[in-house]
Amino acid sequence: RKKTVGLTCWLFLVGTIFMAAATNYVLLLIGRMVAGLGVGVAFIAAPVFISEVSPPSMRGELNTTFDVAINVGILLGYIVSYLVQVIIPTEWNWRLMLGLGGLFPLVVLCLLSGLPESPRWLMLDDQKPAARAVLHRLGSTEMESEEAIEAMEKEIGVHRRAASSAGSKSTKKCCNCGKGQRLAVGLGFWQQ
């Protein structure tokens, strides 16, 4: 999960650089597509990461905070873009507006080494001691950590048994999705 957060930051940065340095419409569009891919991945990866590292009693609150932060960020982007346009009325101010979008991903990349790996991901990778250490680092008591570890082991076991018993049926079912599912995936892709 930590690598996915880093990937989204790199996608944002590369897309931002392409957009800010674009010499024609095609490069601007390529930059927007790369940055949009970063947005799409981040909209999936961040809530999953938040849910996996937060205690059950705070998951809803923290994921709601994530959603609010996105909307506040959009508002701040509009305000900063307006101020850049008013304060720097030159022909390259649009490059500055687009380039400023790379600041937050750059900050996250710089702080990424301090981000813990998800305890659930560590459990999926059979790293139980590391998962316990992350839970302690995130503020769980010994008893809370053990309860969380046991719950994750039980859930992972259920999913693994279900996946092994389903076998090739799950692959066929996944590829044979209905019109509504294809529409939902398509809308999610194209709105970015």
PDB file of C-alpha atoms in Angstrom:
ATOM      1  CA  ARG A   1       0.000   0.000   0.000  1.00  0.00           C
ATOM      2  CA  LYS A   2       2.882   2.337   0.772  1.00  0.00           C
ATOM      3  CA  LYS A   3       4.307   1.771  -2.709  1.00  0.00           C
ATOM      4  CA  THR A   4       0.921   2.653  -4.193  1.00  0.00           C
ATOM      5  CA  VAL A   5       0.910   5.984  -2.341  1.00  0.00           C
ATOM      6  CA  GLY A   6       4.385   6.660  -3.763  1.00  0.00           C
ATOM      7  CA  LEU A   7       3.203   5.688  -7.248  1.00  0.00           C
ATOM      8  CA  THR A   8       0.306   8.138  -7.086  1.00  0.00           C
ATOM      9  CA  CYS A   9       2.681  10.921  -6.058  1.00  0.00           C
ATOM     10  CA  TRP A  10       5.001  10.162  -8.973  1.00  0.00           C
ATOM     11  CA  LEU A  11       2.049  10.105 -11.382  1.00  0.00           C
ATOM     12  CA  PHE A  12       0.929  13.502 -10.060  1.00  0.00           C
ATOM     13  CA  LEU A  13       4.440  14.927 -10.406  1.00  0.00           C
ATOM     14  CA  VAL A  14       5.075  13.600 -13.904  1.00  0.00           C
ATOM     15  CA  GLY A  15       1.641  14.768 -15.055  1.00  0.00           C
ATOM     16  CA  THR A  16       2.172  18.189 -13.506  1.00  0.00           C
ATOM     17  CA  ILE A  17       5.573  18.577 -15.142  1.00  0.00           C
ATOM     18  CA  PHE A  18       4.132  17.600 -18.521  1.00  0.00           C
ATOM     19  CA  MET A  19       1.279  20.089 -18.125  1.00  0.00           C
ATOM     20  CA  ALA A  20       3.429  22.984 -16.882  1.00  0.00           C
ATOM     21  CA  ALA A  21       6.105  22.464 -19.536  1.00  0.00           C
ATOM     22  CA  ALA A  22       3.733  21.679 -22.417  1.00  0.00           C
ATOM     23  CA  THR A  23       4.603  23.308 -25.704  1.00  0.00           C
ATOM     24  CA  ASN A  24       1.460  22.095 -27.460  1.00  0.00           C
ATOM     25  CA  TYR A  25      -1.992  20.736 -26.769  1.00  0.00           C
ATOM     26  CA  VAL A  26      -0.965  17.087 -27.103  1.00  0.00           C
ATOM     27  CA  LEU A  27       1.655  17.369 -24.339  1.00  0.00           C
ATOM     28  CA  LEU A  28      -0.853  19.201 -22.137  1.00  0.00           C
ATOM     29  CA  LEU A  29      -3.375  16.424 -22.720  1.00  0.00           C
ATOM     30  CA  ILE A  30      -0.793  13.705 -21.983  1.00  0.00           C
ATOM     31  CA  GLY A  31       0.107  15.475 -18.745  1.00  0.00           C
ATOM     32  CA  ARG A  32      -3.560  15.712 -17.787  1.00  0.00           C
ATOM     33  CA  MET A  33      -4.080  12.019 -18.499  1.00  0.00           C
ATOM     34  CA  VAL A  34      -1.089  10.997 -16.379  1.00  0.00           C
ATOM     35  CA  ALA A  35      -2.167  13.281 -13.516  1.00  0.00           C
ATOM     36  CA  GLY A  36      -5.737  11.978 -13.877  1.00  0.00           C
ATOM     37  CA  LEU A  37      -4.453   8.430 -13.548  1.00  0.00           C
ATOM     38  CA  GLY A  38      -2.727   9.510 -10.338  1.00  0.00           C
ATOM     39  CA  VAL A  39      -5.997  10.992  -9.079  1.00  0.00           C
ATOM     40  CA  GLY A  40      -7.883   7.802  -9.883  1.00  0.00           C
ATOM     41  CA  VAL A  41      -5.367   5.585  -8.122  1.00  0.00           C
ATOM     42  CA  ALA A  42      -5.214   7.940  -5.119  1.00  0.00           C
ATOM     43  CA  PHE A  43      -9.016   7.972  -4.777  1.00  0.00           C
ATOM     44  CA  ILE A  44      -8.884   4.203  -4.341  1.00  0.00           C
ATOM     45  CA  ALA A  45      -5.579   3.738  -2.499  1.00  0.00           C
ATOM     46  CA  ALA A  46      -5.919   6.464   0.141  1.00  0.00           C
ATOM     47  CA  PRO A  47      -9.264   5.365   1.633  1.00  0.00           C
ATOM     48  CA  VAL A  48      -8.104   1.730   1.624  1.00  0.00           C
ATOM     49  CA  PHE A  49      -4.883   2.702   3.401  1.00  0.00           C
ATOM     50  CA  ILE A  50      -6.759   4.885   5.896  1.00  0.00           C
ATOM     51  CA  SER A  51      -9.193   2.060   6.632  1.00  0.00           C
ATOM     52  CA  GLU A  52      -6.401  -0.459   7.120  1.00  0.00           C
ATOM     53  CA  VAL A  53      -4.322   1.621   9.536  1.00  0.00           C
ATOM     54  CA  SER A  54      -7.128   3.184  11.571  1.00  0.00           C
ATOM     55  CA  PRO A  55      -8.995   1.600  14.463  1.00  0.00           C
ATOM     56  CA  PRO A  56     -12.562   0.512  13.620  1.00  0.00           C
ATOM     57  CA  SER A  57     -14.063   3.234  15.807  1.00  0.00           C
ATOM     58  CA  MET A  58     -12.373   5.984  13.747  1.00  0.00           C
ATOM     59  CA  ARG A  59     -12.520   4.632  10.174  1.00  0.00           C
ATOM     60  CA  GLY A  60     -15.613   6.529   9.122  1.00  0.00           C
ATOM     61  CA  GLU A  61     -14.384   9.774  10.644  1.00  0.00           C
ATOM     62  CA  LEU A  62     -10.956   9.519   9.016  1.00  0.00           C
ATOM     63  CA  ASN A  63     -12.327   8.601   5.585  1.00  0.00           C
ATOM     64  CA  THR A  64     -14.795  11.491   5.828  1.00  0.00           C
ATOM     65  CA  THR A  65     -11.866  13.765   6.680  1.00  0.00           C
ATOM     66  CA  PHE A  66     -10.139  12.520   3.529  1.00  0.00           C
ATOM     67  CA  ASP A  67     -13.214  13.418   1.440  1.00  0.00           C
ATOM     68  CA  VAL A  68     -13.479  16.864   3.052  1.00  0.00           C
ATOM     69  CA  ALA A  69      -9.756  17.458   2.491  1.00  0.00           C
ATOM     70  CA  ILE A  70     -10.204  16.733  -1.219  1.00  0.00           C
ATOM     71  CA  ASN A  71     -12.969  19.315  -1.511  1.00  0.00           C
ATOM     72  CA  VAL A  72     -11.035  21.898   0.517  1.00  0.00           C
ATOM     73  CA  GLY A  73      -8.046  21.236  -1.756  1.00  0.00           C
ATOM     74  CA  ILE A  74     -10.178  21.833  -4.857  1.00  0.00           C
ATOM     75  CA  LEU A  75     -11.427  25.111  -3.379  1.00  0.00           C
ATOM     76  CA  LEU A  76      -7.882  26.181  -2.495  1.00  0.00           C
ATOM     77  CA  GLY A  77      -6.777  25.296  -6.019  1.00  0.00           C
ATOM     78  CA  TYR A  78      -9.397  27.647  -7.455  1.00  0.00           C
ATOM     79  CA  ILE A  79      -8.400  30.419  -5.054  1.00  0.00           C
ATOM     80  CA  VAL A  80      -4.670  30.054  -5.765  1.00  0.00           C
ATOM     81  CA  SER A  81      -5.302  29.920  -9.512  1.00  0.00           C
ATOM     82  CA  TYR A  82      -7.355  33.115  -9.316  1.00  0.00           C
ATOM     83  CA  LEU A  83      -4.674  34.868  -7.257  1.00  0.00           C
ATOM     84  CA  VAL A  84      -1.914  33.779  -9.633  1.00  0.00           C
ATOM     85  CA  GLN A  85      -3.947  35.087 -12.557  1.00  0.00           C
ATOM     86  CA  VAL A  86      -4.543  38.450 -10.850  1.00  0.00           C
ATOM     87  CA  ILE A  87      -1.084  38.936  -9.341  1.00  0.00           C
ATOM     88  CA  ILE A  88       0.973  37.605 -12.266  1.00  0.00           C
ATOM     89  CA  PRO A  89      -0.920  38.663 -15.405  1.00  0.00           C
ATOM     90  CA  THR A  90       1.559  37.358 -17.932  1.00  0.00           C
ATOM     91  CA  GLU A  91       1.261  34.808 -20.682  1.00  0.00           C
ATOM     92  CA  TRP A  92       2.944  32.076 -18.623  1.00  0.00           C
ATOM     93  CA  ASN A  93       0.869  32.343 -15.435  1.00  0.00           C
ATOM     94  CA  TRP A  94      -1.109  29.268 -16.472  1.00  0.00           C
ATOM     95  CA  ARG A  95       2.130  27.268 -16.291  1.00  0.00           C
ATOM     96  CA  LEU A  96       2.624  28.436 -12.722  1.00  0.00           C
ATOM     97  CA  MET A  97      -0.975  27.477 -11.869  1.00  0.00           C
ATOM     98  CA  LEU A  98      -0.461  23.971 -13.209  1.00  0.00           C
ATOM     99  CA  GLY A  99       3.028  23.645 -11.739  1.00  0.00           C
ATOM    100  CA  LEU A 100       1.856  24.486  -8.218  1.00  0.00           C
ATOM    101  CA  GLY A 101      -0.141  21.260  -8.318  1.00  0.00           C
ATOM    102  CA  GLY A 102       3.113  19.376  -7.847  1.00  0.00           C
ATOM    103  CA  LEU A 103       3.859  20.825  -4.404  1.00  0.00           C
ATOM    104  CA  PHE A 104       1.698  18.495  -2.302  1.00  0.00           C
ATOM    105  CA  PRO A 105       2.809  15.277  -4.035  1.00  0.00           C
ATOM    106  CA  LEU A 106       6.397  16.412  -3.557  1.00  0.00           C
ATOM    107  CA  VAL A 107       5.801  16.933   0.177  1.00  0.00           C
ATOM    108  CA  VAL A 108       4.167  13.494   0.469  1.00  0.00           C
ATOM    109  CA  LEU A 109       7.102  11.877  -1.359  1.00  0.00           C
ATOM    110  CA  CYS A 110       9.528  13.552   1.049  1.00  0.00           C
ATOM    111  CA  LEU A 111       7.546  12.257   4.050  1.00  0.00           C
ATOM    112  CA  LEU A 112       6.820   8.821   2.574  1.00  0.00           C
ATOM    113  CA  SER A 113       9.605   7.101   4.501  1.00  0.00           C
ATOM    114  CA  GLY A 114       7.753   7.865   7.758  1.00  0.00           C
ATOM    115  CA  LEU A 115       4.504   6.329   6.508  1.00  0.00           C
ATOM    116  CA  PRO A 116       3.947   2.874   8.001  1.00  0.00           C
ATOM    117  CA  GLU A 117       2.996  -0.070   5.866  1.00  0.00           C
ATOM    118  CA  SER A 118      -0.571  -1.234   6.344  1.00  0.00           C
ATOM    119  CA  PRO A 119      -0.873  -3.914   9.063  1.00  0.00           C
ATOM    120  CA  ARG A 120      -3.348  -5.796   6.888  1.00  0.00           C
ATOM    121  CA  TRP A 121      -0.949  -5.816   3.952  1.00  0.00           C
ATOM    122  CA  LEU A 122       1.808  -7.062   6.253  1.00  0.00           C
ATOM    123  CA  MET A 123      -0.499  -9.850   7.475  1.00  0.00           C
ATOM    124  CA  LEU A 124      -1.306 -10.785   3.870  1.00  0.00           C
ATOM    125  CA  ASP A 125       2.457 -10.984   3.304  1.00  0.00           C
ATOM    126  CA  ASP A 126       2.856 -13.233   6.402  1.00  0.00           C
ATOM    127  CA  GLN A 127       4.709 -10.563   8.390  1.00  0.00           C
ATOM    128  CA  LYS A 128       2.847 -10.843  11.687  1.00  0.00           C
ATOM    129  CA  PRO A 129       5.574  -9.280  13.920  1.00  0.00           C
ATOM    130  CA  ALA A 130       5.864  -6.288  11.587  1.00  0.00           C
ATOM    131  CA  ALA A 131       2.063  -5.860  11.584  1.00  0.00           C
ATOM    132  CA  ARG A 132       2.062  -5.934  15.390  1.00  0.00           C
ATOM    133  CA  ALA A 133       4.865  -3.320  15.466  1.00  0.00           C
ATOM    134  CA  VAL A 134       2.927  -1.021  13.117  1.00  0.00           C
ATOM    135  CA  LEU A 135      -0.192  -1.349  15.261  1.00  0.00           C
ATOM    136  CA  HIS A 136       1.855  -0.363  18.332  1.00  0.00           C
ATOM    137  CA  ARG A 137       3.373   2.550  16.434  1.00  0.00           C
ATOM    138  CA  LEU A 138      -0.118   3.734  15.514  1.00  0.00           C
ATOM    139  CA  GLY A 139      -1.112   3.817  19.178  1.00  0.00           C
ATOM    140  CA  SER A 140      -2.774   0.451  19.795  1.00  0.00           C
ATOM    141  CA  THR A 141      -2.365  -1.179  23.176  1.00  0.00           C
ATOM    142  CA  GLU A 142      -1.078  -4.745  23.460  1.00  0.00           C
ATOM    143  CA  MET A 143      -4.611  -6.090  23.850  1.00  0.00           C
ATOM    144  CA  GLU A 144      -5.977  -4.019  20.942  1.00  0.00           C
ATOM    145  CA  SER A 145      -3.087  -5.168  18.751  1.00  0.00           C
ATOM    146  CA  GLU A 146      -3.740  -8.824  19.533  1.00  0.00           C
ATOM    147  CA  GLU A 147      -7.470  -8.427  18.860  1.00  0.00           C
ATOM    148  CA  ALA A 148      -6.718  -6.721  15.547  1.00  0.00           C
ATOM    149  CA  ILE A 149      -4.177  -9.400  14.567  1.00  0.00           C
ATOM    150  CA  GLU A 150      -6.626 -12.186  15.398  1.00  0.00           C
ATOM    151  CA  ALA A 151      -9.423 -10.485  13.458  1.00  0.00           C
ATOM    152  CA  MET A 152      -7.148 -10.007  10.434  1.00  0.00           C
ATOM    153  CA  GLU A 153      -5.963 -13.620  10.562  1.00  0.00           C
ATOM    154  CA  LYS A 154      -9.552 -14.839  10.688  1.00  0.00           C
ATOM    155  CA  GLU A 155     -10.675 -12.564   7.822  1.00  0.00           C
ATOM    156  CA  ILE A 156      -7.669 -13.403   5.648  1.00  0.00           C
ATOM    157  CA  GLY A 157      -8.253 -17.119   6.249  1.00  0.00           C
ATOM    158  CA  VAL A 158     -11.896 -16.808   5.199  1.00  0.00           C
ATOM    159  CA  HIS A 159     -10.938 -14.950   2.014  1.00  0.00           C
ATOM    160  CA  ARG A 160      -8.194 -17.419   1.138  1.00  0.00           C
ATOM    161  CA  ARG A 161     -10.493 -20.413   1.622  1.00  0.00           C
ATOM    162  CA  ALA A 162     -13.215 -18.756  -0.457  1.00  0.00           C
ATOM    163  CA  ALA A 163     -10.741 -17.923  -3.222  1.00  0.00           C
ATOM    164  CA  SER A 164      -9.316 -21.439  -3.330  1.00  0.00           C
ATOM    165  CA  SER A 165     -12.761 -23.091  -3.359  1.00  0.00           C
ATOM    166  CA  ALA A 166     -14.064 -20.750  -6.052  1.00  0.00           C
ATOM    167  CA  GLY A 167     -11.153 -21.567  -8.361  1.00  0.00           C
ATOM    168  CA  SER A 168     -11.779 -20.672 -11.969  1.00  0.00           C
ATOM    169  CA  LYS A 169     -15.414 -19.756 -11.303  1.00  0.00           C
ATOM    170  CA  SER A 170     -14.344 -16.416  -9.840  1.00  0.00           C
ATOM    171  CA  THR A 171     -12.303 -15.627 -12.957  1.00  0.00           C
ATOM    172  CA  LYS A 172     -15.254 -16.366 -15.226  1.00  0.00           C
ATOM    173  CA  LYS A 173     -17.587 -14.373 -13.006  1.00  0.00           C
ATOM    174  CA  CYS A 174     -15.196 -11.421 -12.979  1.00  0.00           C
ATOM    175  CA  CYS A 175     -14.854 -11.343 -16.764  1.00  0.00           C
ATOM    176  CA  ASN A 176     -18.581 -11.846 -17.271  1.00  0.00           C
ATOM    177  CA  CYS A 177     -19.679  -8.612 -15.621  1.00  0.00           C
ATOM    178  CA  GLY A 178     -22.938  -6.971 -16.511  1.00  0.00           C
ATOM    179  CA  LYS A 179     -23.666  -3.773 -18.396  1.00  0.00           C
ATOM    180  CA  GLY A 180     -24.067  -1.801 -15.152  1.00  0.00           C
ATOM    181  CA  GLN A 181     -20.661  -2.863 -13.871  1.00  0.00           C
ATOM    182  CA  ARG A 182     -18.965  -1.974 -17.156  1.00  0.00           C
ATOM    183  CA  LEU A 183     -20.729   1.398 -17.115  1.00  0.00           C
ATOM    184  CA  ALA A 184     -19.597   2.076 -13.527  1.00  0.00           C
ATOM    185  CA  VAL A 185     -15.975   1.261 -14.347  1.00  0.00           C
ATOM    186  CA  GLY A 186     -16.125   3.341 -17.530  1.00  0.00           C
ATOM    187  CA  LEU A 187     -17.597   6.348 -15.740  1.00  0.00           C
ATOM    188  CA  GLY A 188     -14.927   6.106 -13.049  1.00  0.00           C
ATOM    189  CA  PHE A 189     -12.222   6.047 -15.720  1.00  0.00           C
ATOM    190  CA  TRP A 190     -13.541   8.812 -17.955  1.00  0.00           C
ATOM    191  CA  GLN A 191     -14.435  11.294 -15.236  1.00  0.00           C
ATOM    192  CA  GLN A 192     -10.762  11.618 -14.406  1.00  0.00           C
TER     193      GLN A 192
END
